[in-house]
PDB file of C-alpha atoms in Angstrom:
ATOM      1  CA  UNK A  19     -15.427  -1.904  -1.929  1.00  0.00           C
ATOM      2  CA  UNK A  20     -14.208  -4.163  -4.705  1.00  0.00           C
ATOM      3  CA  UNK A  21     -10.978  -6.002  -3.971  1.00  0.00           C
ATOM      4  CA  UNK A  22      -8.990  -7.771  -6.663  1.00  0.00           C
ATOM      5  CA  UNK A  23      -6.404 -10.453  -5.923  1.00  0.00           C
ATOM      6  CA  UNK A  24      -3.938 -12.043  -8.315  1.00  0.00           C
ATOM      7  CA  UNK A  25      -2.117 -15.313  -7.807  1.00  0.00           C
ATOM      8  CA  UNK A  26       0.739 -16.025  -8.153  1.00  0.00           C
ATOM      9  CA  UNK A  27       2.616 -12.796  -7.523  1.00  0.00           C
ATOM     10  CA  UNK A  28       5.493 -14.035  -9.642  1.00  0.00           C
ATOM     11  CA  UNK A  29       5.977 -16.911 -12.060  1.00  0.00           C
ATOM     12  CA  UNK A  30       9.026 -18.182 -13.922  1.00  0.00           C
ATOM     13  CA  UNK A  31       8.633 -20.781 -16.670  1.00  0.00           C
ATOM     14  CA  UNK A  32      10.735 -22.209 -19.487  1.00  0.00           C
ATOM     15  CA  UNK A  33       9.951 -21.175 -23.020  1.00  0.00           C
ATOM     16  CA  UNK A  34       7.156 -23.159 -24.673  1.00  0.00           C
ATOM     17  CA  UNK A  35       5.251 -23.931 -21.514  1.00  0.00           C
ATOM     18  CA  UNK A  36       1.530 -23.239 -21.199  1.00  0.00           C
ATOM     19  CA  UNK A  37       0.574 -21.248 -18.114  1.00  0.00           C
ATOM     20  CA  UNK A  38      -2.395 -19.872 -16.214  1.00  0.00           C
ATOM     21  CA  UNK A  39      -2.643 -16.633 -14.282  1.00  0.00           C
ATOM     22  CA  UNK A  40      -5.422 -16.241 -11.739  1.00  0.00           C
ATOM     23  CA  UNK A  41      -7.539 -13.277 -10.715  1.00  0.00           C
ATOM     24  CA  UNK A  42     -10.289 -13.137  -8.108  1.00  0.00           C
ATOM     25  CA  UNK A  43     -12.638 -10.343  -7.083  1.00  0.00           C
ATOM     26  CA  UNK A  44     -14.937  -9.889  -4.123  1.00  0.00           C
ATOM     27  CA  UNK A  45     -17.976  -8.176  -5.687  1.00  0.00           C
ATOM     28  CA  UNK A  46     -19.538 -10.108  -8.556  1.00  0.00           C
ATOM     29  CA  UNK A  47     -21.605  -7.099  -9.707  1.00  0.00           C
ATOM     30  CA  UNK A  48     -19.196  -6.089 -12.454  1.00  0.00           C
ATOM     31  CA  UNK A  49     -19.521  -4.464 -15.866  1.00  0.00           C
ATOM     32  CA  UNK A  50     -16.476  -6.192 -17.229  1.00  0.00           C
ATOM     33  CA  UNK A  51     -13.009  -7.513 -16.510  1.00  0.00           C
ATOM     34  CA  UNK A  52      -9.909  -6.518 -18.404  1.00  0.00           C
ATOM     35  CA  UNK A  53      -6.428  -8.019 -18.578  1.00  0.00           C
ATOM     36  CA  UNK A  54      -3.447  -5.755 -19.173  1.00  0.00           C
ATOM     37  CA  UNK A  55       0.226  -6.210 -19.775  1.00  0.00           C
ATOM     38  CA  UNK A  56       2.830  -3.827 -18.386  1.00  0.00           C
ATOM     39  CA  UNK A  57       6.469  -3.868 -19.378  1.00  0.00           C
ATOM     40  CA  UNK A  58       9.000  -2.390 -16.931  1.00  0.00           C
ATOM     41  CA  UNK A  59       8.754   1.397 -16.786  1.00  0.00           C
ATOM     42  CA  UNK A  60       6.021   1.460 -19.400  1.00  0.00           C
ATOM     43  CA  UNK A  61       2.302   2.108 -19.530  1.00  0.00           C
ATOM     44  CA  UNK A  62      -0.480  -0.469 -19.771  1.00  0.00           C
ATOM     45  CA  UNK A  63      -1.378  -2.430 -22.877  1.00  0.00           C
ATOM     46  CA  UNK A  64      -4.867  -3.903 -22.992  1.00  0.00           C
ATOM     47  CA  UNK A  65      -4.862  -7.617 -23.812  1.00  0.00           C
ATOM     48  CA  UNK A  66      -8.416  -8.843 -23.443  1.00  0.00           C
ATOM     49  CA  UNK A  67     -11.736  -7.409 -22.337  1.00  0.00           C
ATOM     50  CA  UNK A  68     -14.502  -9.709 -21.087  1.00  0.00           C
ATOM     51  CA  UNK A  69     -17.975  -8.249 -20.721  1.00  0.00           C
ATOM     52  CA  UNK A  70     -20.019  -9.392 -17.743  1.00  0.00           C
ATOM     53  CA  UNK A  71     -22.296 -11.425 -20.029  1.00  0.00           C
ATOM     54  CA  UNK A  72     -19.383 -13.290 -21.611  1.00  0.00           C
ATOM     55  CA  UNK A  73     -17.503 -16.315 -20.350  1.00  0.00           C
ATOM     56  CA  UNK A  74     -14.297 -16.040 -22.337  1.00  0.00           C
ATOM     57  CA  UNK A  75     -12.321 -14.102 -24.911  1.00  0.00           C
ATOM     58  CA  UNK A  76      -9.448 -15.212 -27.097  1.00  0.00           C
ATOM     59  CA  UNK A  77      -6.696 -13.346 -28.869  1.00  0.00           C
ATOM     60  CA  UNK A  78      -3.917 -15.336 -30.480  1.00  0.00           C
ATOM     61  CA  UNK A  79      -2.154 -17.374 -27.806  1.00  0.00           C
ATOM     62  CA  UNK A  80      -4.159 -15.720 -25.039  1.00  0.00           C
ATOM     63  CA  UNK A  81      -7.456 -16.927 -23.632  1.00  0.00           C
ATOM     64  CA  UNK A  82      -9.247 -15.247 -20.751  1.00  0.00           C
ATOM     65  CA  UNK A  83     -12.194 -16.763 -18.914  1.00  0.00           C
ATOM     66  CA  UNK A  84     -14.681 -15.226 -16.539  1.00  0.00           C
ATOM     67  CA  UNK A  85     -16.800 -16.913 -13.877  1.00  0.00           C
ATOM     68  CA  UNK A  86     -18.696 -14.005 -12.414  1.00  0.00           C
ATOM     69  CA  UNK A  87     -20.647 -15.997  -9.866  1.00  0.00           C
ATOM     70  CA  UNK A  88     -17.485 -17.296  -8.220  1.00  0.00           C
ATOM     71  CA  UNK A  89     -15.596 -14.034  -8.706  1.00  0.00           C
ATOM     72  CA  UNK A  90     -12.792 -15.527 -10.772  1.00  0.00           C
ATOM     73  CA  UNK A  91     -10.978 -15.012 -14.030  1.00  0.00           C
ATOM     74  CA  UNK A  92      -8.029 -16.806 -15.577  1.00  0.00           C
ATOM     75  CA  UNK A  93      -5.603 -15.773 -18.283  1.00  0.00           C
ATOM     76  CA  UNK A  94      -4.211 -18.711 -20.215  1.00  0.00           C
ATOM     77  CA  UNK A  95      -1.040 -18.205 -22.233  1.00  0.00           C
ATOM     78  CA  UNK A  96      -0.188 -20.960 -24.672  1.00  0.00           C
ATOM     79  CA  UNK A  97       3.315 -21.803 -25.847  1.00  0.00           C
ATOM     80  CA  UNK A  98       4.959 -19.035 -23.839  1.00  0.00           C
ATOM     81  CA  UNK A  99       7.805 -17.008 -25.354  1.00  0.00           C
ATOM     82  CA  UNK A 100      10.519 -14.821 -23.774  1.00  0.00           C
ATOM     83  CA  UNK A 101       8.698 -11.798 -25.229  1.00  0.00           C
ATOM     84  CA  UNK A 102       5.764 -12.620 -22.968  1.00  0.00           C
ATOM     85  CA  UNK A 103       7.851 -11.614 -19.951  1.00  0.00           C
ATOM     86  CA  UNK A 104       6.031  -8.733 -18.284  1.00  0.00           C
ATOM     87  CA  UNK A 105       3.669  -7.965 -15.433  1.00  0.00           C
ATOM     88  CA  UNK A 106       0.083  -8.983 -16.086  1.00  0.00           C
ATOM     89  CA  UNK A 107      -2.646  -6.997 -14.389  1.00  0.00           C
ATOM     90  CA  UNK A 108      -6.289  -7.879 -13.922  1.00  0.00           C
ATOM     91  CA  UNK A 109      -8.833  -5.089 -13.434  1.00  0.00           C
ATOM     92  CA  UNK A 110     -12.591  -4.973 -12.925  1.00  0.00           C
ATOM     93  CA  UNK A 111     -15.201  -2.275 -13.329  1.00  0.00           C
ATOM     94  CA  UNK A 112     -17.984  -2.574 -10.783  1.00  0.00           C
ATOM     95  CA  UNK A 113     -21.610  -1.504 -11.098  1.00  0.00           C
ATOM     96  CA  UNK A 114     -21.477   0.210  -7.737  1.00  0.00           C
ATOM     97  CA  UNK A 115     -18.417   2.385  -8.232  1.00  0.00           C
ATOM     98  CA  UNK A 116     -18.079   2.631 -12.019  1.00  0.00           C
ATOM     99  CA  UNK A 117     -14.316   2.805 -11.593  1.00  0.00           C
ATOM    100  CA  UNK A 118     -11.590   0.298 -12.334  1.00  0.00           C
ATOM    101  CA  UNK A 119      -9.862  -1.628  -9.541  1.00  0.00           C
ATOM    102  CA  UNK A 120      -6.607  -3.448 -10.129  1.00  0.00           C
ATOM    103  CA  UNK A 121      -4.994  -6.536  -8.742  1.00  0.00           C
ATOM    104  CA  UNK A 122      -1.371  -6.387  -7.636  1.00  0.00           C
ATOM    105  CA  UNK A 123      -0.266  -8.181 -10.792  1.00  0.00           C
ATOM    106  CA  UNK A 124       1.649 -11.317 -11.689  1.00  0.00           C
ATOM    107  CA  UNK A 125       5.244 -10.818 -12.782  1.00  0.00           C
ATOM    108  CA  UNK A 126       5.954 -13.389 -15.488  1.00  0.00           C
ATOM    109  CA  UNK A 127       9.402 -14.418 -16.622  1.00  0.00           C
ATOM    110  CA  UNK A 128       9.757 -16.780 -19.580  1.00  0.00           C
ATOM    111  CA  UNK A 129      13.263 -18.200 -19.847  1.00  0.00           C
ATOM    112  CA  UNK A 130      14.742 -19.008 -23.262  1.00  0.00           C
TER     113      UNK A 130
ATOM    114  CA  UNK B  26      -9.547   2.545 -29.454  1.00  0.00           C
ATOM    115  CA  UNK B  27      -9.234   5.796 -27.560  1.00  0.00           C
ATOM    116  CA  UNK B  28      -5.953   7.643 -27.822  1.00  0.00           C
ATOM    117  CA  UNK B  29      -4.769   9.465 -24.724  1.00  0.00           C
ATOM    118  CA  UNK B  30      -1.787  11.744 -24.952  1.00  0.00           C
ATOM    119  CA  UNK B  31      -0.143  12.253 -21.569  1.00  0.00           C
ATOM    120  CA  UNK B  32       2.691  14.595 -20.785  1.00  0.00           C
ATOM    121  CA  UNK B  33       5.292  14.953 -19.529  1.00  0.00           C
ATOM    122  CA  UNK B  34       6.478  11.367 -19.907  1.00  0.00           C
ATOM    123  CA  UNK B  35       8.957  11.882 -17.101  1.00  0.00           C
ATOM    124  CA  UNK B  36      10.317  14.584 -14.849  1.00  0.00           C
ATOM    125  CA  UNK B  37      12.759  15.059 -12.020  1.00  0.00           C
ATOM    126  CA  UNK B  38      11.580  17.647  -9.524  1.00  0.00           C
ATOM    127  CA  UNK B  39      12.874  19.312  -6.396  1.00  0.00           C
ATOM    128  CA  UNK B  40      11.039  18.649  -3.149  1.00  0.00           C
ATOM    129  CA  UNK B  41       8.554  21.341  -2.229  1.00  0.00           C
ATOM    130  CA  UNK B  42       7.691  22.160  -5.832  1.00  0.00           C
ATOM    131  CA  UNK B  43       4.602  21.164  -7.837  1.00  0.00           C
ATOM    132  CA  UNK B  44       4.172  19.351 -11.141  1.00  0.00           C
ATOM    133  CA  UNK B  45       1.113  19.406 -13.390  1.00  0.00           C
ATOM    134  CA  UNK B  46       0.446  16.391 -15.595  1.00  0.00           C
ATOM    135  CA  UNK B  47      -1.802  16.758 -18.620  1.00  0.00           C
ATOM    136  CA  UNK B  48      -3.956  14.238 -20.463  1.00  0.00           C
ATOM    137  CA  UNK B  49      -5.627  14.902 -23.793  1.00  0.00           C
ATOM    138  CA  UNK B  50      -8.151  12.408 -25.182  1.00  0.00           C
ATOM    139  CA  UNK B  51      -8.847  12.188 -28.905  1.00  0.00           C
ATOM    140  CA  UNK B  52     -12.618  12.373 -28.364  1.00  0.00           C
ATOM    141  CA  UNK B  53     -15.121  13.462 -25.749  1.00  0.00           C
ATOM    142  CA  UNK B  54     -15.415  11.200 -22.729  1.00  0.00           C
ATOM    143  CA  UNK B  55     -17.539  11.491 -19.617  1.00  0.00           C
ATOM    144  CA  UNK B  56     -15.196  10.129 -17.007  1.00  0.00           C
ATOM    145  CA  UNK B  57     -11.459  10.331 -16.584  1.00  0.00           C
ATOM    146  CA  UNK B  58      -9.429   8.658 -13.885  1.00  0.00           C
ATOM    147  CA  UNK B  59      -6.054   9.290 -12.319  1.00  0.00           C
ATOM    148  CA  UNK B  60      -3.910   6.490 -10.924  1.00  0.00           C
ATOM    149  CA  UNK B  61      -0.634   6.267  -9.071  1.00  0.00           C
ATOM    150  CA  UNK B  62       1.759   3.343  -9.367  1.00  0.00           C
ATOM    151  CA  UNK B  63       4.476   3.335  -6.751  1.00  0.00           C
ATOM    152  CA  UNK B  64       7.670   1.394  -7.453  1.00  0.00           C
ATOM    153  CA  UNK B  65       6.979  -2.322  -7.609  1.00  0.00           C
ATOM    154  CA  UNK B  66       3.294  -1.836  -6.844  1.00  0.00           C
ATOM    155  CA  UNK B  67       0.057  -2.075  -8.759  1.00  0.00           C
ATOM    156  CA  UNK B  68      -2.155   0.847  -9.724  1.00  0.00           C
ATOM    157  CA  UNK B  69      -4.020   2.790  -7.054  1.00  0.00           C
ATOM    158  CA  UNK B  70      -6.913   5.031  -7.986  1.00  0.00           C
ATOM    159  CA  UNK B  71      -6.364   8.637  -6.902  1.00  0.00           C
ATOM    160  CA  UNK B  72      -9.575  10.239  -8.100  1.00  0.00           C
ATOM    161  CA  UNK B  73     -12.345  10.255 -10.669  1.00  0.00           C
ATOM    162  CA  UNK B  74     -12.823  13.444 -12.701  1.00  0.00           C
ATOM    163  CA  UNK B  75     -16.098  14.298 -14.389  1.00  0.00           C
ATOM    164  CA  UNK B  76     -16.479  17.428 -16.451  1.00  0.00           C
ATOM    165  CA  UNK B  77     -18.298  20.226 -14.680  1.00  0.00           C
ATOM    166  CA  UNK B  78     -17.962  18.875 -11.159  1.00  0.00           C
ATOM    167  CA  UNK B  79     -15.318  18.470  -8.528  1.00  0.00           C
ATOM    168  CA  UNK B  80     -13.212  15.354  -8.649  1.00  0.00           C
ATOM    169  CA  UNK B  81     -14.049  12.501  -6.319  1.00  0.00           C
ATOM    170  CA  UNK B  82     -11.016  11.411  -4.312  1.00  0.00           C
ATOM    171  CA  UNK B  83     -10.245   7.984  -2.931  1.00  0.00           C
ATOM    172  CA  UNK B  84      -9.384   7.421   0.692  1.00  0.00           C
ATOM    173  CA  UNK B  85      -5.875   8.639   1.397  1.00  0.00           C
ATOM    174  CA  UNK B  86      -5.847  11.262  -1.339  1.00  0.00           C
ATOM    175  CA  UNK B  87      -6.887  14.880  -0.827  1.00  0.00           C
ATOM    176  CA  UNK B  88      -7.602  17.775  -3.145  1.00  0.00           C
ATOM    177  CA  UNK B  89      -4.977  20.050  -1.595  1.00  0.00           C
ATOM    178  CA  UNK B  90      -2.244  17.570  -2.439  1.00  0.00           C
ATOM    179  CA  UNK B  91      -3.606  16.372  -5.803  1.00  0.00           C
ATOM    180  CA  UNK B  92      -5.776  19.092  -7.337  1.00  0.00           C
ATOM    181  CA  UNK B  93      -7.468  17.992 -10.540  1.00  0.00           C
ATOM    182  CA  UNK B  94      -8.989  20.038 -13.322  1.00  0.00           C
ATOM    183  CA  UNK B  95     -11.469  18.867 -15.945  1.00  0.00           C
ATOM    184  CA  UNK B  96     -12.273  21.934 -18.024  1.00  0.00           C
ATOM    185  CA  UNK B  97     -13.876  20.032 -20.908  1.00  0.00           C
ATOM    186  CA  UNK B  98     -14.722  16.542 -22.112  1.00  0.00           C
ATOM    187  CA  UNK B  99     -11.338  15.877 -23.733  1.00  0.00           C
ATOM    188  CA  UNK B 100      -8.841  17.192 -21.211  1.00  0.00           C
ATOM    189  CA  UNK B 101      -7.765  16.811 -17.593  1.00  0.00           C
ATOM    190  CA  UNK B 102      -4.813  17.743 -15.422  1.00  0.00           C
ATOM    191  CA  UNK B 103      -3.446  16.354 -12.176  1.00  0.00           C
ATOM    192  CA  UNK B 104      -1.121  18.462 -10.045  1.00  0.00           C
ATOM    193  CA  UNK B 105       1.174  16.882  -7.492  1.00  0.00           C
ATOM    194  CA  UNK B 106       1.705  19.659  -4.943  1.00  0.00           C
ATOM    195  CA  UNK B 107       4.454  20.327  -2.439  1.00  0.00           C
ATOM    196  CA  UNK B 108       6.275  17.214  -3.560  1.00  0.00           C
ATOM    197  CA  UNK B 109       8.356  14.960  -1.359  1.00  0.00           C
ATOM    198  CA  UNK B 110      10.440  11.910  -2.313  1.00  0.00           C
ATOM    199  CA  UNK B 111       7.493   9.708  -1.311  1.00  0.00           C
ATOM    200  CA  UNK B 112       5.596  11.106  -4.299  1.00  0.00           C
ATOM    201  CA  UNK B 113       8.052   9.472  -6.686  1.00  0.00           C
ATOM    202  CA  UNK B 114       5.809   7.214  -8.759  1.00  0.00           C
ATOM    203  CA  UNK B 115       4.305   6.675 -12.161  1.00  0.00           C
ATOM    204  CA  UNK B 116       1.087   8.627 -12.621  1.00  0.00           C
ATOM    205  CA  UNK B 117      -1.418   7.475 -15.249  1.00  0.00           C
ATOM    206  CA  UNK B 118      -4.641   8.868 -16.609  1.00  0.00           C
ATOM    207  CA  UNK B 119      -7.383   6.673 -17.983  1.00  0.00           C
ATOM    208  CA  UNK B 120     -10.789   6.712 -19.559  1.00  0.00           C
ATOM    209  CA  UNK B 121     -13.369   4.311 -20.959  1.00  0.00           C
ATOM    210  CA  UNK B 122     -14.777   3.864 -24.404  1.00  0.00           C
ATOM    211  CA  UNK B 123     -17.525   1.287 -24.944  1.00  0.00           C
ATOM    212  CA  UNK B 124     -16.678  -0.104 -21.489  1.00  0.00           C
ATOM    213  CA  UNK B 125     -13.029  -0.742 -22.401  1.00  0.00           C
ATOM    214  CA  UNK B 126     -10.368   1.126 -20.454  1.00  0.00           C
ATOM    215  CA  UNK B 127      -7.522   3.008 -22.112  1.00  0.00           C
ATOM    216  CA  UNK B 128      -4.486   4.551 -20.478  1.00  0.00           C
ATOM    217  CA  UNK B 129      -2.077   7.341 -21.154  1.00  0.00           C
ATOM    218  CA  UNK B 130       1.580   6.482 -21.493  1.00  0.00           C
ATOM    219  CA  UNK B 131       2.249   7.457 -17.887  1.00  0.00           C
ATOM    220  CA  UNK B 132       4.391  10.110 -16.219  1.00  0.00           C
ATOM    221  CA  UNK B 133       7.416   8.872 -14.326  1.00  0.00           C
ATOM    222  CA  UNK B 134       8.028  11.355 -11.524  1.00  0.00           C
ATOM    223  CA  UNK B 135      11.188  11.417  -9.445  1.00  0.00           C
ATOM    224  CA  UNK B 136      11.379  13.824  -6.527  1.00  0.00           C
ATOM    225  CA  UNK B 137      14.840  14.659  -5.222  1.00  0.00           C
TER     226      UNK B 137
END
């Protein structure tokens, strides 16, 4: 069964700092990996989707990488802003199960 | 992107009662998923619902407690039965389109 781990569980940084969130998964046989953002009490907003054949995706200040062989993904946030404060969730879809498994999330706080 | 309309967005229910959550997708999809997010936790998959067959439940979730309907390719319901305060959570439905996952807005359930 696919297991997804996110490190760190929580992160607090000053505004303007670049930061990296980490995600690891145990089964490398994946269709894709997706990063989401969740604001308190809200639903999930999709940030980036990386197909299994891709190594990275970029959207604005966000860059996500995927190393399938080592079971790792990173989400890089450049020039962080207070509006980036949220919980970031990593999720993978596996070949075997065809469902989406989530990490526990990283709670990010960007201080003005 | 797929649009999923989920309702109710929130409810406060008495213990022992049942609540049915509905999700309507703007186009036909093969698979729909139901997740639970307990306070401060990540998302846990409850079950996978395919049209025309019984839902497949994850370990720890049973049909008597969380009956699911999937009458057609655009609609699904999840019922939380005989509720207790431990069922207080956010419940989310999800589907895929072109391998990207999309979520409903979530239902915040409080059982008193």
